[in-house]
Every structure is written in C-alpha cells, then in structure tokens.
PDB file of C-alpha atoms in Angstrom:
ATOM      1  CA  UNK A   1     -57.892 -19.344  87.691  1.00 73.00           C
ATOM      2  CA  UNK A   2     -56.468 -19.000  84.179  1.00 88.00           C
ATOM      3  CA  UNK A   3     -56.909 -21.954  81.811  1.00 94.00           C
ATOM      4  CA  UNK A   4     -53.799 -24.135  82.007  1.00 96.00           C
ATOM      5  CA  UNK A   5     -51.372 -24.619  79.137  1.00 97.00           C
ATOM      6  CA  UNK A   6     -49.704 -27.914  78.342  1.00 97.00           C
ATOM      7  CA  UNK A   7     -46.389 -28.715  76.671  1.00 96.00           C
ATOM      8  CA  UNK A   8     -45.591 -32.121  75.202  1.00 96.00           C
ATOM      9  CA  UNK A   9     -42.847 -33.727  77.306  1.00 95.00           C
ATOM     10  CA  UNK A  10     -42.447 -37.398  76.332  1.00 95.00           C
ATOM     11  CA  UNK A  11     -44.068 -40.519  74.922  1.00 95.00           C
ATOM     12  CA  UNK A  12     -43.762 -44.114  76.076  1.00 95.00           C
ATOM     13  CA  UNK A  13     -44.400 -47.413  74.319  1.00 94.00           C
ATOM     14  CA  UNK A  14     -47.180 -49.373  76.028  1.00 92.00           C
ATOM     15  CA  UNK A  15     -47.377 -53.124  75.403  1.00 86.00           C
ATOM     16  CA  UNK A  16     -51.129 -53.027  74.897  1.00 87.00           C
ATOM     17  CA  UNK A  17     -52.814 -53.636  71.536  1.00 87.00           C
ATOM     18  CA  UNK A  18     -55.747 -51.263  71.998  1.00 89.00           C
ATOM     19  CA  UNK A  19     -55.329 -48.842  74.935  1.00 92.00           C
ATOM     20  CA  UNK A  20     -58.781 -47.287  74.834  1.00 91.00           C
ATOM     21  CA  UNK A  21     -58.967 -45.642  78.267  1.00 93.00           C
ATOM     22  CA  UNK A  22     -56.801 -44.372  81.128  1.00 97.00           C
ATOM     23  CA  UNK A  23     -57.083 -44.102  84.907  1.00 97.00           C
ATOM     24  CA  UNK A  24     -54.715 -42.827  87.601  1.00 98.00           C
ATOM     25  CA  UNK A  25     -54.333 -44.211  91.133  1.00 96.00           C
ATOM     26  CA  UNK A  26     -52.889 -41.338  93.197  1.00 95.00           C
ATOM     27  CA  UNK A  27     -51.974 -43.327  96.320  1.00 91.00           C
ATOM     28  CA  UNK A  28     -49.842 -45.670  94.193  1.00 91.00           C
ATOM     29  CA  UNK A  29     -48.714 -43.048  91.643  1.00 93.00           C
ATOM     30  CA  UNK A  30     -49.520 -45.549  88.910  1.00 94.00           C
ATOM     31  CA  UNK A  31     -51.749 -45.609  85.851  1.00 96.00           C
ATOM     32  CA  UNK A  32     -54.197 -48.156  84.480  1.00 95.00           C
ATOM     33  CA  UNK A  33     -54.925 -48.646  80.787  1.00 95.00           C
ATOM     34  CA  UNK A  34     -57.885 -50.643  79.560  1.00 92.00           C
ATOM     35  CA  UNK A  35     -57.074 -52.955  76.654  1.00 89.00           C
ATOM     36  CA  UNK A  36     -60.054 -53.348  74.337  1.00 83.00           C
ATOM     37  CA  UNK A  37     -58.305 -56.175  72.467  1.00 80.00           C
ATOM     38  CA  UNK A  38     -57.575 -58.549  75.359  1.00 82.00           C
ATOM     39  CA  UNK A  39     -60.293 -57.179  77.669  1.00 82.00           C
ATOM     40  CA  UNK A  40     -57.786 -56.717  80.470  1.00 88.00           C
ATOM     41  CA  UNK A  41     -56.518 -53.857  82.590  1.00 92.00           C
ATOM     42  CA  UNK A  42     -52.830 -52.970  82.587  1.00 93.00           C
ATOM     43  CA  UNK A  43     -51.213 -51.311  85.600  1.00 93.00           C
ATOM     44  CA  UNK A  44     -48.149 -49.267  84.704  1.00 94.00           C
ATOM     45  CA  UNK A  45     -45.621 -46.914  86.234  1.00 94.00           C
ATOM     46  CA  UNK A  46     -43.871 -44.102  84.397  1.00 93.00           C
ATOM     47  CA  UNK A  47     -40.341 -43.092  85.244  1.00 85.00           C
ATOM     48  CA  UNK A  48     -38.323 -40.400  83.493  1.00 78.00           C
ATOM     49  CA  UNK A  49     -37.088 -42.732  80.770  1.00 78.00           C
ATOM     50  CA  UNK A  50     -39.278 -45.850  80.693  1.00 88.00           C
ATOM     51  CA  UNK A  51     -42.572 -47.528  81.440  1.00 93.00           C
ATOM     52  CA  UNK A  52     -43.039 -50.586  83.687  1.00 92.00           C
ATOM     53  CA  UNK A  53     -46.263 -52.556  83.288  1.00 91.00           C
ATOM     54  CA  UNK A  54     -48.152 -55.553  84.666  1.00 89.00           C
ATOM     55  CA  UNK A  55     -51.477 -57.055  83.570  1.00 85.00           C
ATOM     56  CA  UNK A  56     -54.508 -57.202  85.850  1.00 89.00           C
ATOM     57  CA  UNK A  57     -57.101 -59.719  84.646  1.00 82.00           C
ATOM     58  CA  UNK A  58     -60.523 -58.129  84.130  1.00 79.00           C
ATOM     59  CA  UNK A  59     -61.967 -60.559  81.590  1.00 73.00           C
ATOM     60  CA  UNK A  60     -65.565 -61.593  82.313  1.00 65.00           C
ATOM     61  CA  UNK A  61     -66.681 -65.176  82.730  1.00 58.00           C
ATOM     62  CA  UNK A  62     -67.200 -67.028  79.428  1.00 56.00           C
ATOM     63  CA  UNK A  63     -70.976 -66.918  79.747  1.00 52.00           C
ATOM     64  CA  UNK A  64     -70.869 -63.112  80.006  1.00 54.00           C
ATOM     65  CA  UNK A  65     -70.839 -61.486  76.578  1.00 56.00           C
ATOM     66  CA  UNK A  66     -68.969 -58.272  77.313  1.00 57.00           C
ATOM     67  CA  UNK A  67     -67.036 -56.496  74.574  1.00 61.00           C
ATOM     68  CA  UNK A  68     -65.810 -53.065  73.525  1.00 76.00           C
ATOM     69  CA  UNK A  69     -64.022 -52.120  76.731  1.00 83.00           C
ATOM     70  CA  UNK A  70     -63.680 -48.376  76.270  1.00 88.00           C
ATOM     71  CA  UNK A  71     -63.497 -46.571  79.611  1.00 94.00           C
ATOM     72  CA  UNK A  72     -61.840 -46.938  82.998  1.00 96.00           C
ATOM     73  CA  UNK A  73     -61.521 -44.724  86.073  1.00 98.00           C
ATOM     74  CA  UNK A  74     -60.491 -44.976  89.701  1.00 98.00           C
ATOM     75  CA  UNK A  75     -62.767 -44.036  92.609  1.00 97.00           C
ATOM     76  CA  UNK A  76     -60.432 -42.993  95.464  1.00 96.00           C
ATOM     77  CA  UNK A  77     -63.278 -42.700  97.977  1.00 95.00           C
ATOM     78  CA  UNK A  78     -64.263 -46.357  97.617  1.00 95.00           C
ATOM     79  CA  UNK A  79     -60.818 -47.533  96.426  1.00 93.00           C
ATOM     80  CA  UNK A  80     -62.080 -49.320  93.335  1.00 96.00           C
ATOM     81  CA  UNK A  81     -61.625 -49.393  89.573  1.00 96.00           C
ATOM     82  CA  UNK A  82     -64.629 -48.878  87.322  1.00 96.00           C
ATOM     83  CA  UNK A  83     -64.883 -49.988  83.681  1.00 95.00           C
ATOM     84  CA  UNK A  84     -67.508 -49.518  80.983  1.00 94.00           C
ATOM     85  CA  UNK A  85     -68.279 -51.421  77.778  1.00 92.00           C
ATOM     86  CA  UNK A  86     -69.517 -49.376  74.842  1.00 91.00           C
ATOM     87  CA  UNK A  87     -71.971 -51.714  73.113  1.00 87.00           C
ATOM     88  CA  UNK A  88     -73.487 -53.369  76.175  1.00 88.00           C
ATOM     89  CA  UNK A  89     -73.273 -50.164  78.303  1.00 91.00           C
ATOM     90  CA  UNK A  90     -72.240 -52.406  81.196  1.00 92.00           C
ATOM     91  CA  UNK A  91     -70.411 -50.820  84.126  1.00 95.00           C
ATOM     92  CA  UNK A  92     -68.348 -53.086  86.378  1.00 94.00           C
ATOM     93  CA  UNK A  93     -66.517 -52.260  89.586  1.00 96.00           C
ATOM     94  CA  UNK A  94     -63.361 -53.987  90.864  1.00 95.00           C
ATOM     95  CA  UNK A  95     -61.390 -54.125  94.073  1.00 93.00           C
ATOM     96  CA  UNK A  96     -57.615 -54.136  93.697  1.00 91.00           C
ATOM     97  CA  UNK A  97     -55.992 -57.185  95.268  1.00 90.00           C
ATOM     98  CA  UNK A  98     -52.591 -56.963  96.956  1.00 83.00           C
ATOM     99  CA  UNK A  99     -50.721 -58.886  99.659  1.00 71.00           C
ATOM    100  CA  UNK A 100     -50.272 -55.680 101.658  1.00 70.00           C
ATOM    101  CA  UNK A 101     -52.185 -52.379 101.464  1.00 62.00           C
ATOM    102  CA  UNK A 102     -49.101 -50.506 100.259  1.00 62.00           C
ATOM    103  CA  UNK A 103     -47.827 -53.131  97.817  1.00 69.00           C
ATOM    104  CA  UNK A 104     -48.424 -53.140  94.077  1.00 78.00           C
ATOM    105  CA  UNK A 105     -51.797 -54.722  93.146  1.00 85.00           C
ATOM    106  CA  UNK A 106     -51.509 -58.175  91.602  1.00 82.00           C
ATOM    107  CA  UNK A 107     -55.123 -58.826  90.614  1.00 88.00           C
ATOM    108  CA  UNK A 108     -58.756 -57.786  90.666  1.00 92.00           C
ATOM    109  CA  UNK A 109     -61.987 -58.877  92.297  1.00 92.00           C
ATOM    110  CA  UNK A 110     -65.260 -57.856  90.682  1.00 93.00           C
ATOM    111  CA  UNK A 111     -67.601 -56.395  93.300  1.00 94.00           C
ATOM    112  CA  UNK A 112     -70.440 -54.808  91.335  1.00 94.00           C
ATOM    113  CA  UNK A 113     -72.154 -54.468  87.969  1.00 94.00           C
ATOM    114  CA  UNK A 114     -74.930 -52.458  86.323  1.00 95.00           C
ATOM    115  CA  UNK A 115     -76.179 -51.598  82.837  1.00 94.00           C
ATOM    116  CA  UNK A 116     -76.732 -48.031  81.665  1.00 95.00           C
ATOM    117  CA  UNK A 117     -79.736 -47.142  79.472  1.00 93.00           C
ATOM    118  CA  UNK A 118     -79.328 -46.779  75.728  1.00 91.00           C
ATOM    119  CA  UNK A 119     -78.940 -43.157  74.597  1.00 91.00           C
ATOM    120  CA  UNK A 120     -78.908 -43.497  70.800  1.00 87.00           C
ATOM    121  CA  UNK A 121     -79.756 -45.944  68.033  1.00 88.00           C
ATOM    122  CA  UNK A 122     -76.156 -46.880  67.156  1.00 88.00           C
ATOM    123  CA  UNK A 123     -74.594 -49.178  69.816  1.00 84.00           C
ATOM    124  CA  UNK A 124     -71.148 -48.469  68.364  1.00 85.00           C
ATOM    125  CA  UNK A 125     -71.451 -44.796  69.338  1.00 90.00           C
ATOM    126  CA  UNK A 126     -72.120 -45.393  73.019  1.00 92.00           C
ATOM    127  CA  UNK A 127     -70.232 -44.836  76.271  1.00 93.00           C
ATOM    128  CA  UNK A 128     -66.569 -44.148  75.488  1.00 92.00           C
ATOM    129  CA  UNK A 129     -64.905 -42.868  78.644  1.00 95.00           C
ATOM    130  CA  UNK A 130     -65.105 -42.500  82.420  1.00 98.00           C
ATOM    131  CA  UNK A 131     -63.706 -40.169  85.083  1.00 98.00           C
ATOM    132  CA  UNK A 132     -64.289 -39.549  88.786  1.00 98.00           C
ATOM    133  CA  UNK A 133     -65.539 -36.167  90.002  1.00 98.00           C
ATOM    134  CA  UNK A 134     -64.808 -35.567  93.730  1.00 98.00           C
ATOM    135  CA  UNK A 135     -67.506 -33.961  95.855  1.00 97.00           C
ATOM    136  CA  UNK A 136     -65.385 -30.832  96.450  1.00 97.00           C
ATOM    137  CA  UNK A 137     -65.652 -29.957  92.736  1.00 97.00           C
ATOM    138  CA  UNK A 138     -69.290 -30.903  92.153  1.00 96.00           C
ATOM    139  CA  UNK A 139     -71.942 -28.146  92.175  1.00 94.00           C
ATOM    140  CA  UNK A 140     -74.174 -30.359  94.348  1.00 93.00           C
ATOM    141  CA  UNK A 141     -71.265 -31.262  96.696  1.00 95.00           C
ATOM    142  CA  UNK A 142     -71.629 -34.967  95.875  1.00 96.00           C
ATOM    143  CA  UNK A 143     -69.114 -37.179  94.112  1.00 98.00           C
ATOM    144  CA  UNK A 144     -70.030 -38.558  90.689  1.00 98.00           C
ATOM    145  CA  UNK A 145     -68.746 -40.843  87.993  1.00 98.00           C
ATOM    146  CA  UNK A 146     -68.528 -38.832  84.767  1.00 98.00           C
ATOM    147  CA  UNK A 147     -69.054 -40.591  81.433  1.00 97.00           C
ATOM    148  CA  UNK A 148     -69.097 -39.410  77.827  1.00 97.00           C
ATOM    149  CA  UNK A 149     -71.303 -40.727  75.053  1.00 96.00           C
ATOM    150  CA  UNK A 150     -69.398 -40.804  71.750  1.00 95.00           C
ATOM    151  CA  UNK A 151     -72.044 -39.420  69.373  1.00 95.00           C
ATOM    152  CA  UNK A 152     -75.729 -39.310  68.451  1.00 92.00           C
ATOM    153  CA  UNK A 153     -75.943 -37.751  70.964  1.00 95.00           C
ATOM    154  CA  UNK A 154     -72.608 -36.387  72.155  1.00 96.00           C
ATOM    155  CA  UNK A 155     -73.260 -36.066  75.878  1.00 97.00           C
ATOM    156  CA  UNK A 156     -71.673 -35.828  79.326  1.00 98.00           C
ATOM    157  CA  UNK A 157     -73.294 -38.077  81.917  1.00 97.00           C
ATOM    158  CA  UNK A 158     -73.157 -37.807  85.711  1.00 98.00           C
ATOM    159  CA  UNK A 159     -73.600 -41.218  87.337  1.00 98.00           C
ATOM    160  CA  UNK A 160     -74.312 -42.027  90.973  1.00 97.00           C
ATOM    161  CA  UNK A 161     -71.223 -43.938  92.223  1.00 97.00           C
ATOM    162  CA  UNK A 162     -73.280 -46.179  94.526  1.00 96.00           C
ATOM    163  CA  UNK A 163     -76.349 -47.006  92.436  1.00 96.00           C
ATOM    164  CA  UNK A 164     -74.427 -46.785  89.124  1.00 96.00           C
ATOM    165  CA  UNK A 165     -77.397 -44.975  87.580  1.00 96.00           C
ATOM    166  CA  UNK A 166     -77.413 -41.879  85.343  1.00 97.00           C
ATOM    167  CA  UNK A 167     -78.480 -38.779  87.270  1.00 96.00           C
ATOM    168  CA  UNK A 168     -77.830 -36.071  84.670  1.00 96.00           C
ATOM    169  CA  UNK A 169     -77.352 -35.991  80.885  1.00 97.00           C
ATOM    170  CA  UNK A 170     -75.668 -32.778  79.725  1.00 97.00           C
ATOM    171  CA  UNK A 171     -75.233 -31.514  76.170  1.00 96.00           C
ATOM    172  CA  UNK A 172     -72.108 -29.719  74.988  1.00 97.00           C
ATOM    173  CA  UNK A 173     -72.313 -25.973  74.294  1.00 96.00           C
ATOM    174  CA  UNK A 174     -73.954 -25.690  70.878  1.00 95.00           C
ATOM    175  CA  UNK A 175     -70.998 -24.291  68.913  1.00 95.00           C
ATOM    176  CA  UNK A 176     -68.629 -26.918  70.282  1.00 96.00           C
ATOM    177  CA  UNK A 177     -71.120 -29.708  69.671  1.00 96.00           C
ATOM    178  CA  UNK A 178     -71.216 -28.732  66.000  1.00 95.00           C
ATOM    179  CA  UNK A 179     -67.430 -28.360  65.736  1.00 94.00           C
ATOM    180  CA  UNK A 180     -66.439 -31.641  67.410  1.00 95.00           C
ATOM    181  CA  UNK A 181     -66.820 -34.947  65.596  1.00 94.00           C
ATOM    182  CA  UNK A 182     -66.986 -37.295  68.575  1.00 96.00           C
ATOM    183  CA  UNK A 183     -66.066 -37.808  72.234  1.00 97.00           C
ATOM    184  CA  UNK A 184     -63.474 -40.441  73.172  1.00 96.00           C
ATOM    185  CA  UNK A 185     -62.794 -39.970  76.890  1.00 97.00           C
ATOM    186  CA  UNK A 186     -63.067 -37.571  79.819  1.00 98.00           C
ATOM    187  CA  UNK A 187     -60.765 -36.532  82.681  1.00 98.00           C
ATOM    188  CA  UNK A 188     -61.228 -34.318  85.737  1.00 98.00           C
ATOM    189  CA  UNK A 189     -58.515 -31.749  86.426  1.00 98.00           C
ATOM    190  CA  UNK A 190     -57.377 -32.326  90.055  1.00 98.00           C
ATOM    191  CA  UNK A 191     -56.528 -28.625  90.443  1.00 97.00           C
ATOM    192  CA  UNK A 192     -59.645 -26.933  89.053  1.00 97.00           C
ATOM    193  CA  UNK A 193     -62.262 -29.688  88.882  1.00 97.00           C
ATOM    194  CA  UNK A 194     -62.916 -28.826  85.221  1.00 98.00           C
ATOM    195  CA  UNK A 195     -63.824 -31.569  82.755  1.00 98.00           C
ATOM    196  CA  UNK A 196     -61.394 -32.276  79.909  1.00 98.00           C
ATOM    197  CA  UNK A 197     -63.020 -34.073  76.973  1.00 98.00           C
ATOM    198  CA  UNK A 198     -60.949 -35.802  74.287  1.00 98.00           C
ATOM    199  CA  UNK A 199     -62.149 -35.965  70.672  1.00 97.00           C
ATOM    200  CA  UNK A 200     -60.527 -38.572  68.433  1.00 95.00           C
ATOM    201  CA  UNK A 201     -62.008 -37.295  65.166  1.00 95.00           C
ATOM    202  CA  UNK A 202     -61.276 -33.626  65.863  1.00 96.00           C
ATOM    203  CA  UNK A 203     -57.916 -34.320  67.572  1.00 95.00           C
ATOM    204  CA  UNK A 204     -58.689 -31.787  70.257  1.00 97.00           C
ATOM    205  CA  UNK A 205     -59.263 -31.478  73.987  1.00 98.00           C
ATOM    206  CA  UNK A 206     -62.180 -29.426  75.320  1.00 98.00           C
ATOM    207  CA  UNK A 207     -62.025 -27.898  78.802  1.00 98.00           C
ATOM    208  CA  UNK A 208     -65.444 -27.253  80.350  1.00 98.00           C
ATOM    209  CA  UNK A 209     -66.672 -26.051  83.722  1.00 98.00           C
ATOM    210  CA  UNK A 210     -69.551 -27.856  85.382  1.00 97.00           C
ATOM    211  CA  UNK A 211     -71.811 -25.219  86.951  1.00 95.00           C
ATOM    212  CA  UNK A 212     -75.382 -24.428  87.944  1.00 93.00           C
ATOM    213  CA  UNK A 213     -77.133 -21.946  85.661  1.00 90.00           C
ATOM    214  CA  UNK A 214     -80.714 -20.862  86.245  1.00 89.00           C
ATOM    215  CA  UNK A 215     -81.129 -23.685  88.722  1.00 90.00           C
ATOM    216  CA  UNK A 216     -79.878 -26.399  86.364  1.00 92.00           C
ATOM    217  CA  UNK A 217     -76.542 -28.118  85.786  1.00 94.00           C
ATOM    218  CA  UNK A 218     -74.757 -26.718  82.766  1.00 94.00           C
ATOM    219  CA  UNK A 219     -71.422 -27.015  80.924  1.00 97.00           C
ATOM    220  CA  UNK A 220     -69.559 -23.752  80.274  1.00 97.00           C
ATOM    221  CA  UNK A 221     -66.785 -23.382  77.678  1.00 97.00           C
ATOM    222  CA  UNK A 222     -63.275 -22.692  78.986  1.00 98.00           C
ATOM    223  CA  UNK A 223     -60.833 -23.555  76.172  1.00 98.00           C
ATOM    224  CA  UNK A 224     -60.095 -25.897  73.271  1.00 97.00           C
ATOM    225  CA  UNK A 225     -56.660 -26.974  72.116  1.00 97.00           C
ATOM    226  CA  UNK A 226     -55.032 -29.348  69.642  1.00 97.00           C
ATOM    227  CA  UNK A 227     -53.305 -32.475  70.931  1.00 96.00           C
ATOM    228  CA  UNK A 228     -50.763 -32.625  68.115  1.00 95.00           C
ATOM    229  CA  UNK A 229     -47.758 -30.426  67.522  1.00 92.00           C
ATOM    230  CA  UNK A 230     -44.354 -30.391  65.916  1.00 89.00           C
ATOM    231  CA  UNK A 231     -42.897 -32.604  68.668  1.00 92.00           C
ATOM    232  CA  UNK A 232     -45.694 -35.183  68.824  1.00 94.00           C
ATOM    233  CA  UNK A 233     -46.189 -35.901  65.126  1.00 92.00           C
ATOM    234  CA  UNK A 234     -49.519 -37.454  64.177  1.00 93.00           C
ATOM    235  CA  UNK A 235     -51.219 -39.209  67.085  1.00 95.00           C
ATOM    236  CA  UNK A 236     -53.163 -42.134  65.634  1.00 92.00           C
ATOM    237  CA  UNK A 237     -56.594 -42.709  67.169  1.00 94.00           C
ATOM    238  CA  UNK A 238     -56.250 -40.923  70.538  1.00 95.00           C
ATOM    239  CA  UNK A 239     -58.645 -42.693  72.894  1.00 94.00           C
ATOM    240  CA  UNK A 240     -57.703 -42.141  76.561  1.00 96.00           C
ATOM    241  CA  UNK A 241     -57.067 -39.075  78.733  1.00 98.00           C
ATOM    242  CA  UNK A 242     -56.211 -38.629  82.423  1.00 98.00           C
ATOM    243  CA  UNK A 243     -54.365 -36.333  84.876  1.00 98.00           C
ATOM    244  CA  UNK A 244     -51.848 -37.209  87.566  1.00 97.00           C
ATOM    245  CA  UNK A 245     -51.922 -35.483  90.978  1.00 95.00           C
ATOM    246  CA  UNK A 246     -49.642 -32.668  89.741  1.00 95.00           C
ATOM    247  CA  UNK A 247     -52.097 -31.802  86.980  1.00 97.00           C
ATOM    248  CA  UNK A 248     -49.952 -33.121  84.125  1.00 98.00           C
ATOM    249  CA  UNK A 249     -51.991 -34.528  81.244  1.00 98.00           C
ATOM    250  CA  UNK A 250     -51.649 -37.976  79.625  1.00 98.00           C
ATOM    251  CA  UNK A 251     -53.119 -39.398  76.405  1.00 97.00           C
ATOM    252  CA  UNK A 252     -53.143 -42.896  74.934  1.00 96.00           C
ATOM    253  CA  UNK A 253     -53.103 -43.724  71.252  1.00 95.00           C
ATOM    254  CA  UNK A 254     -54.706 -46.930  69.959  1.00 92.00           C
ATOM    255  CA  UNK A 255     -52.916 -46.477  66.653  1.00 91.00           C
ATOM    256  CA  UNK A 256     -49.350 -46.259  67.990  1.00 92.00           C
ATOM    257  CA  UNK A 257     -49.934 -47.972  71.377  1.00 93.00           C
ATOM    258  CA  UNK A 258     -48.170 -45.103  73.116  1.00 94.00           C
ATOM    259  CA  UNK A 259     -48.757 -42.905  76.154  1.00 96.00           C
ATOM    260  CA  UNK A 260     -48.155 -39.175  75.602  1.00 96.00           C
ATOM    261  CA  UNK A 261     -47.278 -36.929  78.540  1.00 96.00           C
ATOM    262  CA  UNK A 262     -47.978 -33.169  78.574  1.00 97.00           C
ATOM    263  CA  UNK A 263     -46.420 -31.021  81.300  1.00 96.00           C
ATOM    264  CA  UNK A 264     -48.593 -28.351  82.844  1.00 97.00           C
ATOM    265  CA  UNK A 265     -47.311 -24.784  82.549  1.00 92.00           C
TER     266      UNK A 265
END
C-alpha cells in the first residue's frame, strides 16, 4: 500500500478554549475533543458547512487533583472513552450515557482509573496523546491503547486496554527522533493500521509502521509531511489528531480553537 496523501479541505471553529486531543466514535460518526481548560469532553458533529457541539462532563471530584488533560481516544471493543492527564499520568475510562443505544450521548460515567509510571524527570513533558490500535493491525494480534510521551524521552507506548498498564515502550527511528522537537498526539489509520504522530514544535506528521523485527516490536519509517500549506495558513499549537472511518485526517489547534480537515487522496 502506497503512503496516503492528504489535501486540506476545511476548518471549523470549535467552542473549546484548549482542544488538546481528539477521538472519533465511528458508530455515531461524531468526534470528541478534550478541553484542557475546563477539563471536560466535547462531543461534536461535522457537516459540510458547520460544526455542532455538546459538552460531556468529565471533571473529577473536587478531592481529586487531576490537571493537564491532554489525550483522549475511543475503544470501540469496550465502547468507552479513555482520557489521560499529562502531569499525573492518570488514565480514566468512561462509559457514554444515552437514553437509547442509538441516541446522542448526553453524559459520562467513570468506570475505571489507573496511573502510568513516570518516564522522565519533567512532568510537563509526559503523556500527550492516546489512540486505539485494533487487534487486526497489531503484530501480536491483540488490541492496545497507544500513547505518546512528549519528550525526554520521546516514546510510543503500547498499553493493555484491560489492566491499563504499559506493555511496550518504543523509541522513534533515530533520525526522526533527532529531527522532531516533540510529540503531541497519535492516531491509528483505519485503512492501514499505521501510526500517525503529530509534532507541535516541528509542525509535522510522522507515519510509522508497527512491526516485529528480529523478534522485537519496532517502529519503521513510512513518511513525514508538513501540516501547514498555502490554504491552511499558520496553525497555532496543533495538539490533536484523529481519523474518521473513511481515512480522512483531522487536527485541532489550541491556538486558534479550530478543527482542520484533510481529505485523503
């Protein structure tokens, strides 16, 4: 399969102060943005010309000191949303609440929580993004939660979706690790299963293939490309990345509070 190309198609204003992560719910054809500012999740639908949104409360109880909400993903096998906090490294899982199974969710119920180990000395360079890797794309034929550590070290983590524990810590290919300033989020391509890593500082997306090499899990380079072009202008602080079921790519910008859509070619 040839590496896909993407063409900027549209951008939408999102009424969220700090959209730091993105998820996609295929059975609803809706997206979820995590708002670092209000510590809530926002469910939204994109039509050709506008965006419709509703807030889902994900704020912790007052006694829980949880901050820096940076990543969110959707686990379609267990039908739950998963969030991560950068500084505390706390992962929480939520069930979507709705009056009927096919109706739009109106709230959340927390159903699980765990804390990931510390990878580096700087808590402000911790876990930045989450994605879900289906079993059909995994080299070990098991589903995983994929996370990225921002820097020091820049790393891709494979997490057991039941135990919420890190199973593998993978480094980027050496040349790319040196060329990329940080990692902001990760998405799994629904067509190829490749990992797409977003870098805020370098303003690029990295496509990598998860494979087994010499008996060990490894990340192989596929392509790198810039997120900005003549039609996008400068994208301020790109933080979230996700695919829809057609394989179109979406980014969020904390600086402009917009969602950018890229059509697959």
